[in-house]
Amino acid sequence: NEITGIFAELWFLYYWLLPNTSSSEAIDRWRGPFLSRHDFEWAGMSVEVKATTNAQSRIHKIHGIDQLSSPQNGELFLFSLRLREEFGATNTLPNIINLCRERIKDNIEVLSKFENILAVVGYSPINDEEYSKFKFSVMDEKLYKVTNEFPCIVPNSFVNGVPLGVGMVEYVINLDGYGNLCIANSPKENTFF
C-alpha cells in the first residue's frame, strides 16, 4: 500500500504538475510527506492523491475526517490512479523516481529537496531491487473536483459537529457512478494547474 501510494504521488508530480509549473514550485507543492492534510497544496488549491489496484471499481480508503475537507481558502481535487500489478509492466517506484530526477536534474537545489522528501517518506535506493518487484500497468487516471456531491465524510457531515469521543475515522469510497465530477482523464486534459 505504501509503495502504490508513493508511486501515485510521484506519477501525479511527474505527469500532471511538472509539465505545468516550475520544478521548484512543483516540488514545494508536495506536502503529503510532511503530514499536511492533502498530498499537494498551494494557494487556492489542494490535491489528494489516491491509488487503487482494484480492477473492478474505483475504491479508495480515506484516512480521517479532514482528508476530504476543502482547504480553508480554495478548492480540493482528488486524483485517482488505477493500477494493475503486472509482471511484464515497466512502471516501478524506482522508474518513476528516476523520471522525476531526470526532469529536475538541472536545478541542484530542487533535486536536493526532492531527495530529502524521498527520505522523509522512507524511500532508500538500497531497496530498489525490492521496490522493483512491484510492477504496475496504469489502467487509468482521473481528476475529480471534490464538491458537495462527492462521497465523503467531513466535519460538516454532522449537524452538531463531530461527536465527542470520536477519534480517527477511516472509511472507503467508491467513485463508480461519479463520472460527472471527473474533470480530466489524462494530463493532456489538465487546465487546472
Tab-separated table of C-alpha atoms in Angstrom:
chain	number	residue	atom	x	y	z
A	1	ASN	CA	0.000	0.000	0.000
A	2	GLU	CA	2.792	2.422	0.830
A	3	ILE	CA	4.553	1.704	-2.463
A	4	THR	CA	1.381	2.255	-4.504
A	5	GLY	CA	0.642	5.458	-2.568
A	6	ILE	CA	4.105	6.936	-3.140
A	7	PHE	CA	4.065	5.752	-6.752
A	8	ALA	CA	0.737	7.571	-7.322
A	9	GLU	CA	2.030	10.805	-5.761
A	10	LEU	CA	5.138	10.697	-7.950
A	11	TRP	CA	3.033	9.892	-11.026
A	12	PHE	CA	0.902	12.954	-10.320
A	13	LEU	CA	4.011	15.072	-9.722
A	14	TYR	CA	5.721	13.940	-12.926
A	15	TYR	CA	2.818	13.842	-15.368
A	16	TRP	CA	0.436	16.482	-14.016
A	17	LEU	CA	2.469	19.101	-12.142
A	18	LEU	CA	5.994	19.237	-13.561
A	19	PRO	CA	4.876	19.924	-17.156
A	20	ASN	CA	2.717	22.848	-15.992
A	21	THR	CA	4.814	24.699	-13.437
A	22	SER	CA	8.431	25.251	-12.479
A	23	SER	CA	10.228	22.306	-10.934
A	24	SER	CA	10.816	24.326	-7.778
A	25	GLU	CA	7.133	25.150	-7.383
A	26	ALA	CA	6.049	21.584	-8.188
A	27	ILE	CA	8.330	20.103	-5.509
A	28	ASP	CA	7.259	22.759	-2.989
A	29	ARG	CA	3.631	21.752	-3.565
A	30	TRP	CA	4.325	18.144	-2.499
A	31	ARG	CA	3.257	18.380	1.143
A	32	GLY	CA	1.879	14.920	1.997
A	33	PRO	CA	5.187	13.534	3.279
A	34	PHE	CA	5.234	16.353	5.854
A	35	LEU	CA	1.874	15.244	7.279
A	36	SER	CA	-0.090	18.040	5.644
A	37	ARG	CA	-3.788	17.434	5.270
A	38	HIS	CA	-3.518	16.969	1.494
A	39	ASP	CA	-0.759	15.450	-0.629
A	40	PHE	CA	-0.265	18.579	-2.742
A	41	GLU	CA	-1.078	22.070	-1.501
A	42	TRP	CA	-0.646	25.582	-2.820
A	43	ALA	CA	-2.513	28.887	-2.682
A	44	GLY	CA	-6.160	28.335	-3.528
A	45	MET	CA	-5.903	24.631	-4.289
A	46	SER	CA	-5.150	21.187	-2.851
A	47	VAL	CA	-4.973	17.743	-4.408
A	48	GLU	CA	-5.408	14.483	-2.534
A	49	VAL	CA	-3.828	11.556	-4.403
A	50	LYS	CA	-5.233	8.042	-4.173
A	51	ALA	CA	-4.214	4.781	-5.837
A	52	THR	CA	-6.105	1.525	-6.126
A	53	THR	CA	-5.248	-1.880	-7.524
A	54	ASN	CA	-8.925	-2.867	-7.631
A	55	ALA	CA	-9.576	-3.812	-11.259
A	56	GLN	CA	-13.378	-3.789	-10.922
A	57	SER	CA	-14.110	-0.497	-9.159
A	58	ARG	CA	-12.529	2.806	-8.249
A	59	ILE	CA	-12.381	2.203	-4.488
A	60	HIS	CA	-10.197	4.310	-2.196
A	61	LYS	CA	-9.593	4.308	1.548
A	62	ILE	CA	-9.933	7.698	3.225
A	63	HIS	CA	-7.858	8.340	6.337
A	64	GLY	CA	-9.504	10.815	8.641
A	65	ILE	CA	-12.468	13.098	8.665
A	66	ASP	CA	-10.464	16.063	7.354
A	67	GLN	CA	-8.769	14.347	4.414
A	68	LEU	CA	-11.542	15.333	2.002
A	69	SER	CA	-12.296	18.712	3.581
A	70	SER	CA	-11.554	21.590	1.253
A	71	PRO	CA	-8.649	23.882	2.105
A	72	GLN	CA	-9.613	26.989	4.040
A	73	ASN	CA	-9.383	29.313	1.037
A	74	GLY	CA	-9.555	27.147	-2.036
A	75	GLU	CA	-10.719	24.097	-3.894
A	76	LEU	CA	-9.969	20.426	-3.338
A	77	PHE	CA	-9.367	17.867	-6.073
A	78	LEU	CA	-8.898	14.118	-5.797
A	79	PHE	CA	-6.536	12.411	-8.208
A	80	SER	CA	-7.352	8.717	-8.653
A	81	LEU	CA	-4.823	6.356	-10.226
A	82	ARG	CA	-5.994	2.818	-11.009
A	83	LEU	CA	-3.113	0.335	-11.227
A	84	ARG	CA	-2.750	-3.326	-12.038
A	85	GLU	CA	0.159	-5.343	-10.707
A	86	GLU	CA	1.574	-6.984	-13.796
A	87	PHE	CA	4.810	-8.928	-14.154
A	88	GLY	CA	5.574	-7.558	-17.631
A	89	ALA	CA	4.860	-3.915	-16.775
A	90	THR	CA	7.671	-1.367	-16.693
A	91	ASN	CA	6.241	1.108	-14.172
A	92	THR	CA	8.017	0.725	-10.847
A	93	LEU	CA	8.744	3.048	-7.953
A	94	PRO	CA	12.451	3.376	-8.894
A	95	ASN	CA	11.499	4.137	-12.510
A	96	ILE	CA	9.105	6.974	-11.661
A	97	ILE	CA	11.689	8.377	-9.219
A	98	ASN	CA	14.310	8.346	-11.972
A	99	LEU	CA	11.927	10.100	-14.373
A	100	CYS	CA	11.394	12.849	-11.795
A	101	ARG	CA	15.139	13.134	-11.138
A	102	GLU	CA	15.814	13.457	-14.865
A	103	ARG	CA	13.192	16.206	-15.215
A	104	ILE	CA	14.634	18.306	-12.355
A	105	LYS	CA	18.343	17.442	-12.636
A	106	ASP	CA	19.341	20.912	-13.900
A	107	ASN	CA	18.330	22.555	-10.620
A	108	ILE	CA	20.541	21.119	-7.880
A	109	GLU	CA	18.579	22.839	-5.101
A	110	VAL	CA	15.273	21.356	-6.306
A	111	LEU	CA	16.894	17.949	-6.797
A	112	SER	CA	18.205	18.108	-3.228
A	113	LYS	CA	14.709	18.965	-1.916
A	114	PHE	CA	13.279	16.074	-3.894
A	115	GLU	CA	15.834	13.630	-2.430
A	116	ASN	CA	15.065	14.897	1.077
A	117	ILE	CA	11.336	14.343	0.564
A	118	LEU	CA	12.019	10.804	-0.631
A	119	ALA	CA	13.996	10.205	2.564
A	120	VAL	CA	11.075	11.564	4.627
A	121	VAL	CA	8.689	9.025	3.038
A	122	GLY	CA	11.149	6.251	3.863
A	123	TYR	CA	12.482	5.599	0.372
A	124	SER	CA	16.046	4.258	0.203
A	125	PRO	CA	17.817	3.391	-3.066
A	126	ILE	CA	19.382	0.462	-1.216
A	127	ASN	CA	15.966	-1.240	-1.520
A	128	ASP	CA	15.445	-0.546	-5.242
A	129	GLU	CA	15.708	-4.240	-6.080
A	130	GLU	CA	12.818	-4.974	-3.701
A	131	TYR	CA	10.784	-1.967	-4.885
A	132	SER	CA	11.272	-3.081	-8.500
A	133	LYS	CA	9.439	-6.339	-7.803
A	134	PHE	CA	6.216	-4.312	-7.725
A	135	LYS	CA	5.446	-3.595	-11.391
A	136	PHE	CA	2.381	-1.639	-12.394
A	137	SER	CA	0.438	-1.022	-15.539
A	138	VAL	CA	-1.651	2.127	-15.343
A	139	MET	CA	-5.256	1.246	-16.118
A	140	ASP	CA	-6.480	4.821	-15.992
A	141	GLU	CA	-6.228	8.099	-14.139
A	142	LYS	CA	-8.894	10.616	-13.274
A	143	LEU	CA	-9.007	14.015	-11.632
A	144	TYR	CA	-12.157	14.787	-9.640
A	145	LYS	CA	-13.360	18.036	-8.173
A	146	VAL	CA	-14.497	17.476	-4.591
A	147	THR	CA	-17.883	19.175	-4.318
A	148	ASN	CA	-20.930	18.780	-2.068
A	149	GLU	CA	-21.930	15.815	-4.288
A	150	PHE	CA	-18.651	13.988	-3.666
A	151	PRO	CA	-18.958	10.875	-1.443
A	152	CYS	CA	-17.176	11.838	1.765
A	153	ILE	CA	-17.464	12.302	5.493
A	154	VAL	CA	-16.257	15.703	6.667
A	155	PRO	CA	-16.847	17.677	9.889
A	156	ASN	CA	-19.848	19.409	8.259
A	157	SER	CA	-21.459	15.985	7.751
A	158	PHE	CA	-22.543	16.144	11.397
A	159	VAL	CA	-25.270	18.555	12.490
A	160	ASN	CA	-23.599	19.246	15.837
A	161	GLY	CA	-20.010	18.678	14.680
A	162	VAL	CA	-18.001	15.513	15.134
A	163	PRO	CA	-19.423	13.622	18.123
A	164	LEU	CA	-17.417	13.970	21.300
A	165	GLY	CA	-15.160	10.993	21.867
A	166	VAL	CA	-14.892	10.063	18.190
A	167	GLY	CA	-11.253	9.775	17.182
A	168	MET	CA	-9.754	8.570	13.938
A	169	VAL	CA	-12.367	7.929	11.245
A	170	GLU	CA	-11.405	5.749	8.283
A	171	TYR	CA	-13.795	4.795	5.521
A	172	VAL	CA	-13.914	3.621	1.922
A	173	ILE	CA	-15.345	5.492	-1.048
A	174	ASN	CA	-16.366	4.050	-4.407
A	175	LEU	CA	-16.171	6.600	-7.229
A	176	ASP	CA	-18.029	4.442	-9.738
A	177	GLY	CA	-21.055	6.473	-10.768
A	178	TYR	CA	-19.426	9.843	-10.052
A	179	GLY	CA	-18.226	10.485	-13.592
A	180	ASN	CA	-19.981	13.860	-13.514
A	181	LEU	CA	-17.372	15.062	-11.007
A	182	CYS	CA	-14.431	13.896	-13.138
A	183	ILE	CA	-12.861	16.951	-14.768
A	184	ALA	CA	-9.887	15.303	-16.508
A	185	ASN	CA	-8.988	11.785	-17.665
A	186	SER	CA	-5.367	12.489	-18.537
A	187	PRO	CA	-2.683	15.142	-18.041
A	188	LYS	CA	-3.440	16.359	-21.576
A	189	GLU	CA	-6.858	17.492	-20.379
A	190	ASN	CA	-5.353	19.280	-17.363
A	191	THR	CA	-6.060	23.006	-17.433
A	192	PHE	CA	-6.260	23.394	-13.662
A	193	PHE	CA	-2.646	23.676	-12.509
